[in-house]
């Protein structure tokens, strides 16, 4: 049984139909990537899963139960952690506080355990350790992205939703980040990754989907997708190279 | 500037439109629908309203009514005039004003002090009061240059409080808390208005004239500008509305109406004191406005009558229900909350909703005889139409745009592409004046426009659309487009007729003329995009800036949109656009500039650019060494 | 020498008065930060707190401290009612409807209290029986001392609560980015209720403390609220430290100006100070910059 399953989901974003009968699944332990051009509906897919957008039609199932009528707070409690587009760091809280708030779904943690888990995050993301007590808004884009992922991981999620983690990051930082994503995945977290950096995403994924104007066009292994003309078409429009 | 609709080869051109052929030469401006315009009323309703309006002030002449009742009418009439001011500033322009009682008071004290301390006659005193209030309104309006929203609420309350303090404490001039008695009524053209009945009749006539004026205001240039500010201030500014001037005018008008009401009130009651003009009275005016419906003068009048009369009616309640009278003001506070939650457009809004339900709204418009859209894109300047030179825009430490240079040649379609967060929309915002550049220049037709406000750029012929459509949601498609047409320096004939004609032509051009009278929020998304484009076209832009114009369109709509752009280019309009659909960009662009990390990484023809390895890398990303 | 003493005396009174503004301003700012709403009924929280005290202490004859706790409990309940009655139904609307709704609430509250208690201002017992102390010629009224002490304690408590508890951090997170807070599983509706409760209690305390000085009246809240709002703008809109400093500053300006210039215009000085700030430094003392959403 799939950990997460979307069945014929249609969602609207404002006036626009962003998803048109989307079906996909993510198995336990997999790293699945969702590719597509801007406006294809990738972010809306993640928002529909995490409850920020209510689907107009269709169903979302998680661990064998429907979740599409639940609010984001309830869905978070089930073990889905959404690291949204734009990082959404709390600007007025420190790095440490941002990370600590990631545990909000897990009830009260003993002080020592909390400190311990925060240290574990700093071990994964050593670069933000030195800004521990700096306010969120003072961080650079790459550091904010790491902080956002760290905060998402603190929920100990069964499923991690990552929305364009490479957005606006310099190539070297992107490589570091994807190294970390592989690491997280190897620790057993299931990940659904939305990316515009197709090559990068496919280099770490088990499977991938290509989304075009709200519906899926291609599904397959990274190699299938890399060889596929439509993948290039989705990004560059015409058929080039 | 080229004259309107003279044929100019290659510059101004008559554009064919999308719709079916129409009888040549016939010019019939389309009939406006009844419902979509701001305050249209059907003929029977108008007759009934008129009858009631004429009857009321004549009641005292027909039957014996107590002096008390006449004074109550007088109160309602003078308050209603002040509430009309609230309709203009709050209902039409969307600016909060919690100092209307102060303006009312300036009018009243103007009359009282002018006559009793200054020895002037009533009319001159009234004029002085009104002038003083208008000046105060103008000053308050000017504060909106920097401050809006909550600050404005605070500023107007402060003004109200200071006014109150001055009235009470500056005893030498204002006579302090005791107030001023002995104000006499004037005569008009030799007819004495000293009699209660005559004075009430006179005040009623003034009210009716002002109601008529306020009712007609929304369909004037100024009224449309006001509603545009209310609906979407940023879009209003970008399509060429001088938003500050509009807000200042709204405040001044509000103060003027308040002061007229106050001056007449002073004459009506012969005695005034500071507690007639305090904050509580301002709140009462606000409540009357909201209760009746802020967006219509009729609503304002209904609301005022209710507010003034309700306590009186409550006196008539049977003994067992008298307690309601004691908590009347509490109920009235609760009423404000309930109105806001459940009846956000007031009683008049409710009436309109019911009428719309009963009588089907006109949703199609006769499209015969609409002239074809003409575009004046001529200019004397040689060289690129728009030159962006070493442009920089930083937000704190973030260098969103980091020194880009682009030349947009006249008559071309130039696309700006790049991954998310590469600085495209920021660039467009700097070009259209929403942001001031941190460094570098924006030069349009040889003129440095870097520091000009968006409406000033619109007046020079820079038009734009927004990524997330910004229309004036509560206005009809036609009104939206007319606001675009009324930008300053638009080379069209003066007058409402020409504006309307221009707007219909623009709507016809995008294929929506038959939907001209539909409120835009009820239009489907694809049509809203087209209305936004029609709004820009109506303003005769020389340069059209489009921010992701195809986002959210389905395949069919995209195809139609490509055709539309091609037609525009075919007639010499210069277009600069951002889009993510490479297929679309490739089809229509003459030139493409690619941004990444706020810098230009490539530029050239579509074929050159889309084969450029740097561009492919920016989009697909480089496969790292993770594998 | 006497001049100096008099000035010190006025300064002291100004600080105490300013403390009341600060407390109400603090409540203001907390709600602004959590909901982006300016609550024009904030002053009426103080009025309600004072009248609760009148009811419990004078009316029902409860012991002073029991009445005090009772009044604060009543304010806490009221905070929840206010949230769900006035703010919550309008949470997705623009600022104007919400502002008007809070104005309506203000009218409702004042007139309900008027209907129940009548127009006569009520006296209220001072917290301490002692009159005050005289230190080197400067008389320090006991109530003023209590006000200063309680304000200091509350500011300290607020600081510790928001900066050193996870709940405080969750409240801050909610005010900074509601959707993100929800994604992390933070119960946003509850956080907003807590903010309203805390804000109502702060207002209530201010009312109970200022009651013995100003008398308890229907209109006491309005004028305090306006000063408190002015204080938040002077301090820096939405800034917690700014609210406190702004309140104190305003209290001192007002007292000094009343003493040195003219008493009848006492209330005007606050607004004059506000105008000056709005013209020359609209961002206030601690504010970064004025920004309105486009």
mmCIF file of C-alpha atoms in Angstrom, chain C residues 93-227:
data_model
loop_
_atom_site.group_PDB
_atom_site.id
_atom_site.type_symbol
_atom_site.label_atom_id
_atom_site.label_comp_id
_atom_site.label_asym_id
_atom_site.label_seq_id
_atom_site.Cartn_x
_atom_site.Cartn_y
_atom_site.Cartn_z
ATOM 1 C CA UNK C 93 -11.875 40.571 5.262
ATOM 2 C CA UNK C 94 -9.782 43.690 4.765
ATOM 3 C CA UNK C 95 -8.790 45.967 7.621
ATOM 4 C CA UNK C 96 -11.624 48.456 7.208
ATOM 5 C CA UNK C 97 -14.519 46.138 8.151
ATOM 6 C CA UNK C 98 -12.580 44.891 11.158
ATOM 7 C CA UNK C 99 -11.747 48.390 12.346
ATOM 8 C CA UNK C 100 -15.390 49.360 12.037
ATOM 9 C CA UNK C 101 -16.438 46.212 13.830
ATOM 10 C CA UNK C 102 -14.183 47.059 16.772
ATOM 11 C CA UNK C 103 -15.615 50.590 16.784
ATOM 12 C CA UNK C 104 -19.071 49.026 16.961
ATOM 13 C CA UNK C 105 -17.905 46.861 19.830
ATOM 14 C CA UNK C 106 -16.683 49.959 21.601
ATOM 15 C CA UNK C 107 -20.068 51.670 21.280
ATOM 16 C CA UNK C 108 -21.811 48.488 22.397
ATOM 17 C CA UNK C 109 -19.630 48.011 25.460
ATOM 18 C CA UNK C 110 -19.818 51.618 26.620
ATOM 19 C CA UNK C 111 -23.557 51.784 26.312
ATOM 20 C CA UNK C 112 -24.184 48.396 27.859
ATOM 21 C CA UNK C 113 -22.162 49.479 30.848
ATOM 22 C CA UNK C 114 -24.025 52.781 30.822
ATOM 23 C CA UNK C 115 -27.357 50.954 30.900
ATOM 24 C CA UNK C 116 -26.211 48.794 33.804
ATOM 25 C CA UNK C 117 -24.242 51.232 35.947
ATOM 26 C CA UNK C 118 -25.671 54.600 34.948
ATOM 27 C CA UNK C 119 -23.785 57.732 33.919
ATOM 28 C CA UNK C 120 -22.405 58.628 37.368
ATOM 29 C CA UNK C 121 -18.614 58.064 37.602
ATOM 30 C CA UNK C 122 -17.725 55.610 40.372
ATOM 31 C CA UNK C 123 -14.869 55.929 42.805
ATOM 32 C CA UNK C 124 -12.575 52.984 43.319
ATOM 33 C CA UNK C 125 -10.440 52.040 46.271
ATOM 34 C CA UNK C 126 -6.686 52.431 45.994
ATOM 35 C CA UNK C 127 -4.657 49.244 46.099
ATOM 36 C CA UNK C 128 -2.750 50.271 49.211
ATOM 37 C CA UNK C 129 -4.334 51.946 52.203
ATOM 38 C CA UNK C 130 -1.273 54.170 52.683
ATOM 39 C CA UNK C 131 -1.475 57.627 51.172
ATOM 40 C CA UNK C 132 2.023 57.713 49.871
ATOM 41 C CA UNK C 133 5.542 58.613 50.867
ATOM 42 C CA UNK C 134 7.386 61.873 50.935
ATOM 43 C CA UNK C 135 10.964 61.626 49.799
ATOM 44 C CA UNK C 136 12.928 64.812 50.184
ATOM 45 C CA UNK C 137 10.028 67.061 49.388
ATOM 46 C CA UNK C 138 8.683 65.004 46.491
ATOM 47 C CA UNK C 139 5.406 63.351 47.382
ATOM 48 C CA UNK C 140 4.956 59.895 45.856
ATOM 49 C CA UNK C 141 1.326 58.800 45.873
ATOM 50 C CA UNK C 142 0.947 55.120 46.761
ATOM 51 C CA UNK C 143 -1.333 54.380 43.811
ATOM 52 C CA UNK C 144 1.188 55.872 41.420
ATOM 53 C CA UNK C 145 3.892 53.741 42.993
ATOM 54 C CA UNK C 146 1.708 50.659 42.602
ATOM 55 C CA UNK C 147 1.048 51.490 38.966
ATOM 56 C CA UNK C 148 4.757 51.821 38.253
ATOM 57 C CA UNK C 149 5.585 48.612 40.071
ATOM 58 C CA UNK C 150 2.827 46.571 38.446
ATOM 59 C CA UNK C 151 3.687 47.892 34.995
ATOM 60 C CA UNK C 152 7.318 47.001 35.511
ATOM 61 C CA UNK C 153 6.329 43.513 36.663
ATOM 62 C CA UNK C 154 3.961 42.989 33.739
ATOM 63 C CA UNK C 155 6.479 44.183 31.193
ATOM 64 C CA UNK C 156 9.003 41.814 32.684
ATOM 65 C CA UNK C 157 6.491 38.972 32.690
ATOM 66 C CA UNK C 158 5.504 39.667 29.080
ATOM 67 C CA UNK C 159 9.122 39.646 28.085
ATOM 68 C CA UNK C 160 9.847 36.343 29.810
ATOM 69 C CA UNK C 161 6.656 34.788 28.510
ATOM 70 C CA UNK C 162 7.252 35.739 24.880
ATOM 71 C CA UNK C 163 11.002 35.318 24.814
ATOM 72 C CA UNK C 164 11.575 32.335 27.061
ATOM 73 C CA UNK C 165 8.674 29.932 26.660
ATOM 74 C CA UNK C 166 7.813 27.759 23.691
ATOM 75 C CA UNK C 167 4.212 28.962 23.930
ATOM 76 C CA UNK C 168 5.469 32.525 23.609
ATOM 77 C CA UNK C 169 7.463 31.500 20.550
ATOM 78 C CA UNK C 170 4.384 29.865 19.060
ATOM 79 C CA UNK C 171 2.448 33.075 19.597
ATOM 80 C CA UNK C 172 5.201 34.999 17.851
ATOM 81 C CA UNK C 173 5.321 32.490 15.026
ATOM 82 C CA UNK C 174 1.567 32.840 14.591
ATOM 83 C CA UNK C 175 1.840 36.583 14.324
ATOM 84 C CA UNK C 176 4.687 36.364 11.818
ATOM 85 C CA UNK C 177 3.316 33.779 9.385
ATOM 86 C CA UNK C 178 -0.012 32.103 10.057
ATOM 87 C CA UNK C 179 0.045 29.605 7.196
ATOM 88 C CA UNK C 180 3.520 28.418 8.090
ATOM 89 C CA UNK C 181 2.492 28.108 11.723
ATOM 90 C CA UNK C 182 -0.420 25.910 10.663
ATOM 91 C CA UNK C 183 1.888 23.749 8.549
ATOM 92 C CA UNK C 184 3.965 23.129 11.651
ATOM 93 C CA UNK C 185 0.842 22.055 13.524
ATOM 94 C CA UNK C 186 0.557 25.157 15.708
ATOM 95 C CA UNK C 187 -3.147 25.674 16.532
ATOM 96 C CA UNK C 188 -3.491 29.181 15.131
ATOM 97 C CA UNK C 189 -7.065 29.855 16.299
ATOM 98 C CA UNK C 190 -6.070 28.981 19.864
ATOM 99 C CA UNK C 191 -2.992 31.199 19.660
ATOM 100 C CA UNK C 192 -5.141 34.134 18.571
ATOM 101 C CA UNK C 193 -7.580 33.489 21.413
ATOM 102 C CA UNK C 194 -4.695 33.487 23.873
ATOM 103 C CA UNK C 195 -3.538 36.811 22.465
ATOM 104 C CA UNK C 196 -6.971 38.338 22.944
ATOM 105 C CA UNK C 197 -7.176 36.941 26.475
ATOM 106 C CA UNK C 198 -3.798 38.337 27.410
ATOM 107 C CA UNK C 199 -4.566 41.659 25.830
ATOM 108 C CA UNK C 200 -7.923 41.915 27.613
ATOM 109 C CA UNK C 201 -6.323 41.072 30.944
ATOM 110 C CA UNK C 202 -3.618 43.696 30.455
ATOM 111 C CA UNK C 203 -6.324 46.236 29.661
ATOM 112 C CA UNK C 204 -8.301 45.140 32.710
ATOM 113 C CA UNK C 205 -5.334 45.597 35.010
ATOM 114 C CA UNK C 206 -4.737 49.055 33.582
ATOM 115 C CA UNK C 207 -8.364 49.933 34.259
ATOM 116 C CA UNK C 208 -8.346 48.699 37.840
ATOM 117 C CA UNK C 209 -5.140 50.582 38.544
ATOM 118 C CA UNK C 210 -6.148 53.864 36.980
ATOM 119 C CA UNK C 211 -9.692 53.755 38.384
ATOM 120 C CA UNK C 212 -8.833 55.343 41.742
ATOM 121 C CA UNK C 213 -7.077 58.224 39.971
ATOM 122 C CA UNK C 214 -9.431 59.057 37.123
ATOM 123 C CA UNK C 215 -12.669 57.719 38.587
ATOM 124 C CA UNK C 216 -14.386 54.852 36.828
ATOM 125 C CA UNK C 217 -16.474 56.225 33.972
ATOM 126 C CA UNK C 218 -17.960 55.089 30.697
ATOM 127 C CA UNK C 219 -15.642 57.235 28.650
ATOM 128 C CA UNK C 220 -12.428 56.489 30.554
ATOM 129 C CA UNK C 221 -11.429 53.866 28.018
ATOM 130 C CA UNK C 222 -11.772 55.975 24.898
ATOM 131 C CA UNK C 223 -9.295 58.599 25.892
ATOM 132 C CA UNK C 224 -6.818 56.050 27.256
ATOM 133 C CA UNK C 225 -7.112 54.040 24.050
ATOM 134 C CA UNK C 226 -6.432 57.046 21.870
ATOM 135 C CA UNK C 227 -3.347 57.883 23.899
#
